[in-house]
Protein backbone atom coordinates (compact mmCIF):
# COMPACT_ATOMS: atom_id res chain seq x y z
CA UNK A 1 0.00 0.00 0.00
CA UNK A 2 1.31 3.43 -0.99
CA UNK A 3 1.21 5.98 1.81
CA UNK A 4 1.24 9.78 2.09
CA UNK A 5 2.37 11.15 5.46
CA UNK A 6 0.33 14.37 5.51
CA UNK A 7 1.70 15.91 8.71
CA UNK A 8 5.39 16.13 9.58
CA UNK A 9 7.84 18.69 10.94
CA UNK A 10 11.16 19.19 9.21
CA UNK A 11 13.04 21.46 11.57
CA UNK A 12 16.74 21.20 12.39
CA UNK A 13 16.53 22.17 16.07
CA UNK A 14 17.73 20.40 19.20
CA UNK A 15 14.12 20.05 20.48
CA UNK A 16 13.18 18.04 17.39
CA UNK A 17 16.46 16.08 17.53
CA UNK A 18 15.63 14.91 21.05
CA UNK A 19 12.05 13.86 20.35
CA UNK A 20 13.25 12.00 17.24
CA UNK A 21 15.60 9.94 19.44
CA UNK A 22 12.70 9.06 21.76
CA UNK A 23 10.75 7.84 18.73
CA UNK A 24 13.67 5.64 17.65
CA UNK A 25 14.57 7.95 14.77
CA UNK A 26 17.15 10.52 13.75
CA UNK A 27 16.00 14.01 12.83
CA UNK A 28 17.79 14.12 9.49
CA UNK A 29 16.59 14.24 5.90
CA UNK A 30 18.65 11.16 5.02
CA UNK A 31 17.07 9.07 7.79
CA UNK A 32 13.57 10.30 6.92
CA UNK A 33 14.07 9.37 3.26
CA UNK A 34 15.36 5.93 4.21
CA UNK A 35 12.43 5.33 6.61
CA UNK A 36 9.90 6.53 4.02
CA UNK A 37 11.35 4.10 1.47
CA UNK A 38 11.21 1.25 4.00
CA UNK A 39 7.50 1.86 4.67
CA UNK A 40 6.37 2.77 1.15
CA UNK A 41 5.64 6.36 2.19
CA UNK A 42 5.90 8.09 -1.17
CA UNK A 43 5.30 11.67 -0.07
CA UNK A 44 5.20 13.86 3.03
CA UNK A 45 3.58 17.21 3.84
CA UNK A 46 5.66 19.44 6.11
CA UNK A 47 3.80 21.66 8.57
CA UNK A 48 5.97 24.76 8.45
CA UNK A 49 7.47 26.37 11.50
CA UNK A 50 9.39 29.56 12.27
CA UNK A 51 10.42 31.78 9.39
CA UNK A 52 8.29 33.03 6.51
CA UNK A 53 11.42 33.67 4.39
CA UNK A 54 11.25 31.83 1.07
CA UNK A 55 14.91 30.86 1.42
CA UNK A 56 14.15 28.96 4.65
CA UNK A 57 11.70 26.63 2.93
CA UNK A 58 13.52 24.33 0.55
CA UNK A 59 12.50 20.71 0.56
CA UNK A 60 13.39 17.60 -1.42
CA UNK A 61 10.95 16.47 -4.13
CA UNK A 62 9.27 13.87 -1.93
CA UNK A 63 8.04 16.63 0.43
CA UNK A 64 5.50 19.43 0.00
CA UNK A 65 4.81 22.01 2.71
CA UNK A 66 2.21 24.23 4.32
CA UNK A 67 3.61 27.62 5.19
CA UNK A 68 3.27 27.85 8.97
CA UNK A 69 2.19 30.99 10.79
CA UNK A 70 3.51 29.96 14.17
CA UNK A 71 4.50 33.44 15.32
CA UNK A 72 1.44 35.23 14.03
CA UNK A 73 1.00 38.86 15.08
CA UNK A 74 -2.16 40.96 14.71
CA UNK A 75 -0.56 44.39 14.31
CA UNK A 76 -1.95 45.92 11.15
CA UNK A 77 1.33 46.54 9.30
CA UNK A 78 2.49 43.08 10.32
CA UNK A 79 -0.59 41.37 8.82
CA UNK A 80 0.02 43.04 5.45
CA UNK A 81 3.73 42.20 5.54
CA UNK A 82 3.11 38.58 6.54
CA UNK A 83 0.29 38.15 3.99
CA UNK A 84 2.65 39.37 1.23
CA UNK A 85 5.25 36.81 2.31
CA UNK A 86 2.67 34.04 2.56
CA UNK A 87 1.43 34.83 -0.95
CA UNK A 88 4.91 34.22 -2.39
CA UNK A 89 4.85 30.75 -0.81
CA UNK A 90 1.35 29.97 -2.08
CA UNK A 91 2.56 30.75 -5.62
CA UNK A 92 4.99 27.85 -5.35
CA UNK A 93 3.77 24.45 -6.52
CA UNK A 94 5.26 22.62 -3.51
CA UNK A 95 3.53 24.95 -1.03
CA UNK A 96 0.18 23.21 -0.65
CA UNK A 97 -1.50 25.32 2.05
CA UNK A 98 -1.22 27.37 5.23
CA UNK A 99 -0.73 25.95 8.74
CA UNK A 100 -2.13 27.80 11.76
CA UNK A 101 -1.19 27.31 15.40
CA UNK A 102 -3.96 29.24 17.24
CA UNK A 103 -3.49 27.60 20.66
CA UNK A 104 0.18 28.57 20.70
CA UNK A 105 -0.37 32.07 19.30
CA UNK A 106 -3.55 32.91 21.26
CA UNK A 107 -6.02 33.87 18.52
CA UNK A 108 -9.34 32.64 17.14
CA UNK A 109 -8.89 31.54 13.55
CA UNK A 110 -12.08 33.41 12.50
CA UNK A 111 -10.78 36.71 13.90
CA UNK A 112 -11.59 39.43 11.26
CA UNK A 113 -7.97 40.63 11.22
CA UNK A 114 -7.10 37.29 9.73
CA UNK A 115 -9.18 37.94 6.59
CA UNK A 116 -6.20 38.65 4.23
CA UNK A 117 -4.94 35.09 4.69
CA UNK A 118 -8.36 33.61 3.83
CA UNK A 119 -8.51 35.80 0.73
CA UNK A 120 -5.17 34.34 -0.31
CA UNK A 121 -6.11 30.69 0.17
CA UNK A 122 -9.40 31.27 -1.68
CA UNK A 123 -7.51 32.85 -4.56
CA UNK A 124 -4.88 30.09 -4.75
CA UNK A 125 -7.40 27.34 -3.89
CA UNK A 126 -5.19 25.81 -1.20
CA UNK A 127 -6.32 24.49 2.19
CA UNK A 128 -5.81 25.74 5.75
CA UNK A 129 -4.48 23.21 8.27
CA UNK A 130 -5.12 24.06 11.91
CA UNK A 131 -3.52 22.62 15.02
CA UNK A 132 -6.37 21.43 17.26
CA UNK A 133 -6.51 19.63 20.60
CA UNK A 134 -3.87 19.45 23.29
CA UNK A 135 -0.71 21.51 22.94
CA UNK A 136 2.91 20.63 23.61
CA UNK A 137 3.60 23.67 25.79
CA UNK A 138 1.79 24.84 28.91
CA UNK A 139 1.69 28.54 27.94
CA UNK A 140 -0.58 27.71 24.99
CA UNK A 141 -4.34 28.29 25.47
CA UNK A 142 -6.70 25.42 24.80
CA UNK A 143 -9.75 27.61 24.17
CA UNK A 144 -8.11 28.58 20.85
CA UNK A 145 -7.20 25.03 19.88
CA UNK A 146 -10.55 23.40 20.69
CA UNK A 147 -12.01 21.71 17.58
CA UNK A 148 -15.22 23.78 17.85
CA UNK A 149 -13.28 26.85 16.61
CA UNK A 150 -13.31 25.23 13.18
CA UNK A 151 -17.10 25.29 13.06
CA UNK A 152 -17.30 29.08 12.90
CA UNK A 153 -14.37 29.33 10.46
CA UNK A 154 -15.91 26.68 8.18
CA UNK A 155 -19.26 28.49 8.13
CA UNK A 156 -17.73 31.92 7.46
CA UNK A 157 -15.50 30.56 4.69
CA UNK A 158 -17.46 27.81 2.94
CA UNK A 159 -15.07 27.84 -0.05
CA UNK A 160 -12.04 27.16 2.14
CA UNK A 161 -10.96 23.59 2.80
CA UNK A 162 -9.89 23.16 6.43
CA UNK A 163 -7.85 20.32 7.89
CA UNK A 164 -8.34 19.77 11.60
CA UNK A 165 -4.92 18.48 12.64
CA UNK A 166 -4.86 15.77 15.33
CA UNK A 167 -8.68 15.45 15.02
CA UNK A 168 -8.99 17.68 18.11
CA UNK A 169 -7.64 14.93 20.35
CA UNK A 170 -8.84 14.33 23.06
CA UNK A 171 -12.07 16.27 22.20
CA UNK A 172 -13.07 13.61 19.70
CA UNK A 173 -16.83 13.97 20.09
CA UNK A 174 -16.66 17.72 19.40
CA UNK A 175 -14.26 17.13 16.50
CA UNK A 176 -16.53 14.55 14.89
CA UNK A 177 -19.56 16.86 15.27
CA UNK A 178 -17.69 19.66 13.45
CA UNK A 179 -16.51 17.32 10.67
CA UNK A 180 -19.94 15.78 10.19
CA UNK A 181 -21.68 19.16 10.00
CA UNK A 182 -19.17 20.97 7.77
CA UNK A 183 -18.36 19.39 4.40
CA UNK A 184 -15.28 21.64 4.07
CA UNK A 185 -13.59 20.20 7.16
CA UNK A 186 -11.31 17.15 7.01
CA UNK A 187 -9.07 15.84 9.80
CA UNK A 188 -5.60 14.36 10.05
CA UNK A 189 -4.92 11.55 12.48
CA UNK A 190 -1.43 12.69 13.46
CA UNK A 191 -0.12 13.53 16.91
CA UNK A 192 -1.99 10.83 18.80
CA UNK A 193 1.08 8.66 19.53
CA UNK A 194 4.51 9.85 20.58
CA UNK A 195 7.85 8.21 21.15
CA UNK A 196 8.48 4.56 20.33
CA UNK A 197 6.17 1.77 21.46
CA UNK A 198 7.87 -1.61 21.79
CA UNK A 199 4.77 -3.76 21.48
CA UNK A 200 1.69 -2.41 19.71
CA UNK A 201 -0.30 -5.47 20.83
CA UNK A 202 0.47 -4.55 24.43
CA UNK A 203 -0.34 -0.87 23.71
CA UNK A 204 -3.75 -1.80 22.25
CA UNK A 205 -4.41 -3.86 25.37
CA UNK A 206 -3.34 -1.20 27.85
CA UNK A 207 -5.25 1.55 26.01
CA UNK A 208 -8.23 -0.59 25.16
CA UNK A 209 -10.84 1.94 26.38
CA UNK A 210 -9.29 4.88 24.55
CA UNK A 211 -8.69 2.96 21.31
CA UNK A 212 -12.26 1.75 21.42
CA UNK A 213 -13.48 5.31 21.98
CA UNK A 214 -11.56 6.43 18.88
CA UNK A 215 -13.07 3.59 16.84
CA UNK A 216 -16.58 4.34 18.13
CA UNK A 217 -16.45 7.98 17.00
CA UNK A 218 -14.87 7.13 13.64
CA UNK A 219 -17.63 4.59 13.14
CA UNK A 220 -20.27 7.17 14.13
CA UNK A 221 -18.83 9.68 11.66
CA UNK A 222 -18.70 7.00 8.98
CA UNK A 223 -16.97 9.30 6.52
CA UNK A 224 -13.60 7.92 5.50
CA UNK A 225 -13.27 10.41 2.63
CA UNK A 226 -12.20 13.12 5.04
CA UNK A 227 -9.73 11.39 7.35
CA UNK A 228 -6.04 11.68 6.51
CA UNK A 229 -2.99 9.72 7.66
CA UNK A 230 -0.14 11.71 9.23
CA UNK A 231 2.57 10.88 11.76
CA UNK A 232 3.73 14.22 13.18
CA UNK A 233 7.30 13.05 12.45
CA UNK A 234 9.68 13.18 14.28
CA UNK A 235 7.40 12.86 17.35
CA UNK A 236 6.35 9.28 16.78
CA UNK A 237 7.79 6.06 15.40
CA UNK A 238 6.66 5.59 11.78
CA UNK A 239 6.22 1.84 12.00
CA UNK A 240 4.08 2.21 15.17
CA UNK A 241 1.98 4.90 13.53
CA UNK A 242 1.13 2.87 10.44
CA UNK A 243 0.08 -0.06 12.63
CA UNK A 244 -1.99 2.24 14.85
CA UNK A 245 -3.96 3.84 12.02
CA UNK A 246 -4.41 0.49 10.26
CA UNK A 247 -5.93 -0.77 13.53
CA UNK A 248 -8.45 2.05 14.07
CA UNK A 249 -9.57 2.40 10.42
CA UNK A 250 -11.49 -0.49 8.79
CA UNK A 251 -9.33 -2.15 6.14
CA UNK A 252 -11.68 -1.39 3.25
CA UNK A 253 -10.99 2.33 3.80
CA UNK A 254 -7.19 2.10 4.04
CA UNK A 255 -6.47 3.30 0.49
CA UNK A 256 -8.49 6.47 1.08
CA UNK A 257 -7.12 7.29 4.53
CA UNK A 258 -3.48 6.37 3.82
CA UNK A 259 -3.25 7.95 0.35
CA UNK A 260 -6.23 9.16 -1.70
CA UNK A 261 -7.65 11.76 0.71
CA UNK A 262 -4.35 13.58 1.29
CA UNK A 263 -3.58 13.48 -2.43
CA UNK A 264 -6.94 15.08 -3.25
CA UNK A 265 -7.28 17.53 -0.33
CA UNK A 266 -3.70 18.87 -0.53
CA UNK A 267 -3.81 18.76 -4.36
CA UNK A 268 -0.55 16.78 -4.54
CA UNK A 269 -1.23 15.36 -8.01
CA UNK A 270 0.38 11.98 -7.21
ZN1 LIG B 1 2.49 18.77 14.12
mmCIF file of C-alpha atoms and ligand atoms in Angstrom:
data_model
loop_
_atom_site.group_PDB
_atom_site.id
_atom_site.type_symbol
_atom_site.label_atom_id
_atom_site.label_comp_id
_atom_site.label_asym_id
_atom_site.label_seq_id
_atom_site.Cartn_x
_atom_site.Cartn_y
_atom_site.Cartn_z
ATOM 1 C CA UNK A 1 0.000 0.000 0.000
ATOM 2 C CA UNK A 2 1.312 3.428 -0.994
ATOM 3 C CA UNK A 3 1.214 5.981 1.809
ATOM 4 C CA UNK A 4 1.236 9.780 2.088
ATOM 5 C CA UNK A 5 2.366 11.145 5.456
ATOM 6 C CA UNK A 6 0.333 14.365 5.509
ATOM 7 C CA UNK A 7 1.696 15.906 8.709
ATOM 8 C CA UNK A 8 5.386 16.128 9.581
ATOM 9 C CA UNK A 9 7.836 18.685 10.935
ATOM 10 C CA UNK A 10 11.164 19.192 9.210
ATOM 11 C CA UNK A 11 13.036 21.462 11.568
ATOM 12 C CA UNK A 12 16.740 21.201 12.388
ATOM 13 C CA UNK A 13 16.527 22.166 16.069
ATOM 14 C CA UNK A 14 17.734 20.398 19.201
ATOM 15 C CA UNK A 15 14.124 20.046 20.478
ATOM 16 C CA UNK A 16 13.176 18.041 17.386
ATOM 17 C CA UNK A 17 16.456 16.083 17.531
ATOM 18 C CA UNK A 18 15.626 14.912 21.054
ATOM 19 C CA UNK A 19 12.050 13.856 20.348
ATOM 20 C CA UNK A 20 13.254 12.001 17.239
ATOM 21 C CA UNK A 21 15.600 9.945 19.436
ATOM 22 C CA UNK A 22 12.705 9.064 21.762
ATOM 23 C CA UNK A 23 10.750 7.840 18.732
ATOM 24 C CA UNK A 24 13.667 5.636 17.645
ATOM 25 C CA UNK A 25 14.569 7.949 14.765
ATOM 26 C CA UNK A 26 17.147 10.522 13.754
ATOM 27 C CA UNK A 27 16.003 14.010 12.834
ATOM 28 C CA UNK A 28 17.791 14.119 9.487
ATOM 29 C CA UNK A 29 16.592 14.241 5.896
ATOM 30 C CA UNK A 30 18.654 11.157 5.020
ATOM 31 C CA UNK A 31 17.071 9.073 7.793
ATOM 32 C CA UNK A 32 13.570 10.296 6.916
ATOM 33 C CA UNK A 33 14.070 9.373 3.263
ATOM 34 C CA UNK A 34 15.360 5.932 4.211
ATOM 35 C CA UNK A 35 12.430 5.330 6.615
ATOM 36 C CA UNK A 36 9.903 6.527 4.022
ATOM 37 C CA UNK A 37 11.351 4.096 1.469
ATOM 38 C CA UNK A 38 11.212 1.251 4.003
ATOM 39 C CA UNK A 39 7.495 1.858 4.674
ATOM 40 C CA UNK A 40 6.373 2.771 1.149
ATOM 41 C CA UNK A 41 5.637 6.358 2.189
ATOM 42 C CA UNK A 42 5.900 8.088 -1.173
ATOM 43 C CA UNK A 43 5.300 11.670 -0.070
ATOM 44 C CA UNK A 44 5.204 13.856 3.031
ATOM 45 C CA UNK A 45 3.579 17.211 3.836
ATOM 46 C CA UNK A 46 5.655 19.438 6.107
ATOM 47 C CA UNK A 47 3.798 21.659 8.573
ATOM 48 C CA UNK A 48 5.967 24.756 8.448
ATOM 49 C CA UNK A 49 7.473 26.372 11.504
ATOM 50 C CA UNK A 50 9.386 29.557 12.268
ATOM 51 C CA UNK A 51 10.422 31.777 9.394
ATOM 52 C CA UNK A 52 8.286 33.026 6.510
ATOM 53 C CA UNK A 53 11.417 33.666 4.391
ATOM 54 C CA UNK A 54 11.248 31.832 1.067
ATOM 55 C CA UNK A 55 14.908 30.857 1.418
ATOM 56 C CA UNK A 56 14.155 28.963 4.653
ATOM 57 C CA UNK A 57 11.697 26.634 2.932
ATOM 58 C CA UNK A 58 13.524 24.333 0.552
ATOM 59 C CA UNK A 59 12.505 20.707 0.561
ATOM 60 C CA UNK A 60 13.393 17.602 -1.424
ATOM 61 C CA UNK A 61 10.955 16.467 -4.135
ATOM 62 C CA UNK A 62 9.265 13.866 -1.929
ATOM 63 C CA UNK A 63 8.038 16.629 0.432
ATOM 64 C CA UNK A 64 5.503 19.433 0.003
ATOM 65 C CA UNK A 65 4.808 22.007 2.713
ATOM 66 C CA UNK A 66 2.206 24.229 4.316
ATOM 67 C CA UNK A 67 3.610 27.619 5.189
ATOM 68 C CA UNK A 68 3.272 27.852 8.965
ATOM 69 C CA UNK A 69 2.194 30.991 10.788
ATOM 70 C CA UNK A 70 3.510 29.964 14.175
ATOM 71 C CA UNK A 71 4.502 33.438 15.315
ATOM 72 C CA UNK A 72 1.438 35.228 14.031
ATOM 73 C CA UNK A 73 0.998 38.857 15.077
ATOM 74 C CA UNK A 74 -2.159 40.956 14.712
ATOM 75 C CA UNK A 75 -0.562 44.388 14.311
ATOM 76 C CA UNK A 76 -1.954 45.923 11.149
ATOM 77 C CA UNK A 77 1.331 46.538 9.298
ATOM 78 C CA UNK A 78 2.489 43.078 10.315
ATOM 79 C CA UNK A 79 -0.587 41.374 8.816
ATOM 80 C CA UNK A 80 0.022 43.043 5.455
ATOM 81 C CA UNK A 81 3.735 42.202 5.537
ATOM 82 C CA UNK A 82 3.109 38.583 6.535
ATOM 83 C CA UNK A 83 0.293 38.150 3.992
ATOM 84 C CA UNK A 84 2.648 39.375 1.230
ATOM 85 C CA UNK A 85 5.250 36.808 2.305
ATOM 86 C CA UNK A 86 2.669 34.038 2.563
ATOM 87 C CA UNK A 87 1.426 34.829 -0.954
ATOM 88 C CA UNK A 88 4.913 34.216 -2.385
ATOM 89 C CA UNK A 89 4.850 30.754 -0.811
ATOM 90 C CA UNK A 90 1.347 29.973 -2.084
ATOM 91 C CA UNK A 91 2.563 30.748 -5.617
ATOM 92 C CA UNK A 92 4.994 27.847 -5.354
ATOM 93 C CA UNK A 93 3.773 24.451 -6.518
ATOM 94 C CA UNK A 94 5.255 22.616 -3.505
ATOM 95 C CA UNK A 95 3.531 24.950 -1.032
ATOM 96 C CA UNK A 96 0.178 23.213 -0.650
ATOM 97 C CA UNK A 97 -1.503 25.323 2.054
ATOM 98 C CA UNK A 98 -1.219 27.369 5.231
ATOM 99 C CA UNK A 99 -0.730 25.951 8.736
ATOM 100 C CA UNK A 100 -2.127 27.803 11.761
ATOM 101 C CA UNK A 101 -1.194 27.312 15.403
ATOM 102 C CA UNK A 102 -3.962 29.242 17.238
ATOM 103 C CA UNK A 103 -3.491 27.597 20.656
ATOM 104 C CA UNK A 104 0.176 28.566 20.700
ATOM 105 C CA UNK A 105 -0.367 32.067 19.303
ATOM 106 C CA UNK A 106 -3.553 32.907 21.255
ATOM 107 C CA UNK A 107 -6.024 33.872 18.523
ATOM 108 C CA UNK A 108 -9.338 32.643 17.136
ATOM 109 C CA UNK A 109 -8.886 31.543 13.551
ATOM 110 C CA UNK A 110 -12.085 33.405 12.504
ATOM 111 C CA UNK A 111 -10.779 36.706 13.902
ATOM 112 C CA UNK A 112 -11.595 39.430 11.263
ATOM 113 C CA UNK A 113 -7.969 40.629 11.221
ATOM 114 C CA UNK A 114 -7.097 37.293 9.732
ATOM 115 C CA UNK A 115 -9.182 37.944 6.592
ATOM 116 C CA UNK A 116 -6.201 38.648 4.229
ATOM 117 C CA UNK A 117 -4.943 35.091 4.692
ATOM 118 C CA UNK A 118 -8.357 33.613 3.828
ATOM 119 C CA UNK A 119 -8.515 35.802 0.726
ATOM 120 C CA UNK A 120 -5.171 34.343 -0.314
ATOM 121 C CA UNK A 121 -6.114 30.690 0.168
ATOM 122 C CA UNK A 122 -9.405 31.266 -1.679
ATOM 123 C CA UNK A 123 -7.509 32.846 -4.565
ATOM 124 C CA UNK A 124 -4.882 30.094 -4.748
ATOM 125 C CA UNK A 125 -7.403 27.340 -3.886
ATOM 126 C CA UNK A 126 -5.186 25.809 -1.196
ATOM 127 C CA UNK A 127 -6.318 24.487 2.191
ATOM 128 C CA UNK A 128 -5.809 25.737 5.749
ATOM 129 C CA UNK A 129 -4.481 23.208 8.274
ATOM 130 C CA UNK A 130 -5.123 24.063 11.910
ATOM 131 C CA UNK A 131 -3.517 22.623 15.017
ATOM 132 C CA UNK A 132 -6.367 21.428 17.262
ATOM 133 C CA UNK A 133 -6.508 19.629 20.598
ATOM 134 C CA UNK A 134 -3.870 19.450 23.287
ATOM 135 C CA UNK A 135 -0.714 21.507 22.942
ATOM 136 C CA UNK A 136 2.907 20.626 23.606
ATOM 137 C CA UNK A 137 3.596 23.674 25.789
ATOM 138 C CA UNK A 138 1.792 24.837 28.912
ATOM 139 C CA UNK A 139 1.692 28.539 27.935
ATOM 140 C CA UNK A 140 -0.581 27.710 24.993
ATOM 141 C CA UNK A 141 -4.339 28.291 25.474
ATOM 142 C CA UNK A 142 -6.699 25.423 24.804
ATOM 143 C CA UNK A 143 -9.751 27.613 24.168
ATOM 144 C CA UNK A 144 -8.108 28.583 20.854
ATOM 145 C CA UNK A 145 -7.198 25.028 19.880
ATOM 146 C CA UNK A 146 -10.548 23.399 20.695
ATOM 147 C CA UNK A 147 -12.015 21.707 17.579
ATOM 148 C CA UNK A 148 -15.223 23.784 17.849
ATOM 149 C CA UNK A 149 -13.282 26.846 16.608
ATOM 150 C CA UNK A 150 -13.311 25.233 13.177
ATOM 151 C CA UNK A 151 -17.104 25.288 13.058
ATOM 152 C CA UNK A 152 -17.298 29.077 12.901
ATOM 153 C CA UNK A 153 -14.372 29.332 10.462
ATOM 154 C CA UNK A 154 -15.907 26.675 8.180
ATOM 155 C CA UNK A 155 -19.262 28.485 8.130
ATOM 156 C CA UNK A 156 -17.728 31.916 7.461
ATOM 157 C CA UNK A 157 -15.497 30.556 4.692
ATOM 158 C CA UNK A 158 -17.459 27.805 2.938
ATOM 159 C CA UNK A 159 -15.074 27.836 -0.052
ATOM 160 C CA UNK A 160 -12.042 27.161 2.135
ATOM 161 C CA UNK A 161 -10.960 23.586 2.798
ATOM 162 C CA UNK A 162 -9.892 23.157 6.425
ATOM 163 C CA UNK A 163 -7.846 20.320 7.889
ATOM 164 C CA UNK A 164 -8.336 19.767 11.602
ATOM 165 C CA UNK A 165 -4.919 18.478 12.640
ATOM 166 C CA UNK A 166 -4.860 15.765 15.328
ATOM 167 C CA UNK A 167 -8.678 15.446 15.020
ATOM 168 C CA UNK A 168 -8.992 17.676 18.109
ATOM 169 C CA UNK A 169 -7.637 14.926 20.353
ATOM 170 C CA UNK A 170 -8.843 14.327 23.064
ATOM 171 C CA UNK A 171 -12.065 16.265 22.199
ATOM 172 C CA UNK A 172 -13.072 13.613 19.704
ATOM 173 C CA UNK A 173 -16.833 13.973 20.086
ATOM 174 C CA UNK A 174 -16.662 17.722 19.401
ATOM 175 C CA UNK A 175 -14.258 17.134 16.502
ATOM 176 C CA UNK A 176 -16.525 14.549 14.894
ATOM 177 C CA UNK A 177 -19.562 16.862 15.274
ATOM 178 C CA UNK A 178 -17.694 19.664 13.453
ATOM 179 C CA UNK A 179 -16.508 17.320 10.674
ATOM 180 C CA UNK A 180 -19.944 15.781 10.193
ATOM 181 C CA UNK A 181 -21.676 19.164 10.003
ATOM 182 C CA UNK A 182 -19.169 20.967 7.766
ATOM 183 C CA UNK A 183 -18.356 19.394 4.400
ATOM 184 C CA UNK A 184 -15.276 21.638 4.071
ATOM 185 C CA UNK A 185 -13.588 20.200 7.156
ATOM 186 C CA UNK A 186 -11.307 17.150 7.011
ATOM 187 C CA UNK A 187 -9.067 15.842 9.800
ATOM 188 C CA UNK A 188 -5.605 14.359 10.045
ATOM 189 C CA UNK A 189 -4.924 11.549 12.481
ATOM 190 C CA UNK A 190 -1.429 12.690 13.463
ATOM 191 C CA UNK A 191 -0.123 13.529 16.912
ATOM 192 C CA UNK A 192 -1.994 10.834 18.805
ATOM 193 C CA UNK A 193 1.085 8.661 19.531
ATOM 194 C CA UNK A 194 4.507 9.852 20.579
ATOM 195 C CA UNK A 195 7.854 8.207 21.150
ATOM 196 C CA UNK A 196 8.483 4.560 20.328
ATOM 197 C CA UNK A 197 6.172 1.769 21.465
ATOM 198 C CA UNK A 198 7.865 -1.612 21.789
ATOM 199 C CA UNK A 199 4.769 -3.759 21.475
ATOM 200 C CA UNK A 200 1.694 -2.407 19.712
ATOM 201 C CA UNK A 201 -0.300 -5.473 20.833
ATOM 202 C CA UNK A 202 0.473 -4.550 24.428
ATOM 203 C CA UNK A 203 -0.340 -0.872 23.709
ATOM 204 C CA UNK A 204 -3.751 -1.802 22.248
ATOM 205 C CA UNK A 205 -4.410 -3.861 25.369
ATOM 206 C CA UNK A 206 -3.341 -1.205 27.849
ATOM 207 C CA UNK A 207 -5.249 1.550 26.007
ATOM 208 C CA UNK A 208 -8.229 -0.587 25.157
ATOM 209 C CA UNK A 209 -10.836 1.937 26.382
ATOM 210 C CA UNK A 210 -9.289 4.877 24.553
ATOM 211 C CA UNK A 211 -8.693 2.957 21.309
ATOM 212 C CA UNK A 212 -12.258 1.746 21.422
ATOM 213 C CA UNK A 213 -13.482 5.310 21.977
ATOM 214 C CA UNK A 214 -11.563 6.425 18.876
ATOM 215 C CA UNK A 215 -13.069 3.594 16.841
ATOM 216 C CA UNK A 216 -16.578 4.336 18.135
ATOM 217 C CA UNK A 217 -16.452 7.979 16.999
ATOM 218 C CA UNK A 218 -14.869 7.131 13.637
ATOM 219 C CA UNK A 219 -17.633 4.591 13.135
ATOM 220 C CA UNK A 220 -20.272 7.175 14.130
ATOM 221 C CA UNK A 221 -18.829 9.683 11.659
ATOM 222 C CA UNK A 222 -18.701 6.998 8.978
ATOM 223 C CA UNK A 223 -16.967 9.297 6.524
ATOM 224 C CA UNK A 224 -13.597 7.919 5.500
ATOM 225 C CA UNK A 225 -13.267 10.411 2.627
ATOM 226 C CA UNK A 226 -12.200 13.123 5.042
ATOM 227 C CA UNK A 227 -9.732 11.394 7.352
ATOM 228 C CA UNK A 228 -6.035 11.676 6.511
ATOM 229 C CA UNK A 229 -2.988 9.719 7.660
ATOM 230 C CA UNK A 230 -0.139 11.710 9.232
ATOM 231 C CA UNK A 231 2.565 10.879 11.758
ATOM 232 C CA UNK A 232 3.728 14.220 13.185
ATOM 233 C CA UNK A 233 7.305 13.054 12.447
ATOM 234 C CA UNK A 234 9.683 13.178 14.277
ATOM 235 C CA UNK A 235 7.397 12.855 17.353
ATOM 236 C CA UNK A 236 6.352 9.277 16.781
ATOM 237 C CA UNK A 237 7.786 6.062 15.399
ATOM 238 C CA UNK A 238 6.656 5.594 11.779
ATOM 239 C CA UNK A 239 6.216 1.845 11.996
ATOM 240 C CA UNK A 240 4.077 2.214 15.166
ATOM 241 C CA UNK A 241 1.975 4.902 13.528
ATOM 242 C CA UNK A 242 1.130 2.873 10.437
ATOM 243 C CA UNK A 243 0.083 -0.057 12.626
ATOM 244 C CA UNK A 244 -1.989 2.241 14.849
ATOM 245 C CA UNK A 245 -3.965 3.840 12.019
ATOM 246 C CA UNK A 246 -4.413 0.485 10.261
ATOM 247 C CA UNK A 247 -5.927 -0.766 13.534
ATOM 248 C CA UNK A 248 -8.447 2.047 14.066
ATOM 249 C CA UNK A 249 -9.566 2.399 10.415
ATOM 250 C CA UNK A 250 -11.486 -0.491 8.789
ATOM 251 C CA UNK A 251 -9.327 -2.154 6.139
ATOM 252 C CA UNK A 252 -11.680 -1.392 3.254
ATOM 253 C CA UNK A 253 -10.990 2.328 3.802
ATOM 254 C CA UNK A 254 -7.189 2.097 4.042
ATOM 255 C CA UNK A 255 -6.469 3.303 0.490
ATOM 256 C CA UNK A 256 -8.495 6.471 1.082
ATOM 257 C CA UNK A 257 -7.120 7.286 4.526
ATOM 258 C CA UNK A 258 -3.477 6.365 3.815
ATOM 259 C CA UNK A 259 -3.254 7.954 0.353
ATOM 260 C CA UNK A 260 -6.230 9.161 -1.696
ATOM 261 C CA UNK A 261 -7.646 11.755 0.715
ATOM 262 C CA UNK A 262 -4.352 13.585 1.287
ATOM 263 C CA UNK A 263 -3.580 13.481 -2.429
ATOM 264 C CA UNK A 264 -6.941 15.085 -3.251
ATOM 265 C CA UNK A 265 -7.280 17.526 -0.329
ATOM 266 C CA UNK A 266 -3.703 18.874 -0.532
ATOM 267 C CA UNK A 267 -3.805 18.756 -4.363
ATOM 268 C CA UNK A 268 -0.551 16.783 -4.538
ATOM 269 C CA UNK A 269 -1.232 15.360 -8.008
ATOM 270 C CA UNK A 270 0.377 11.982 -7.209
HETATM 271 ZN ZN1 LIG B 1 2.493 18.767 14.123
#
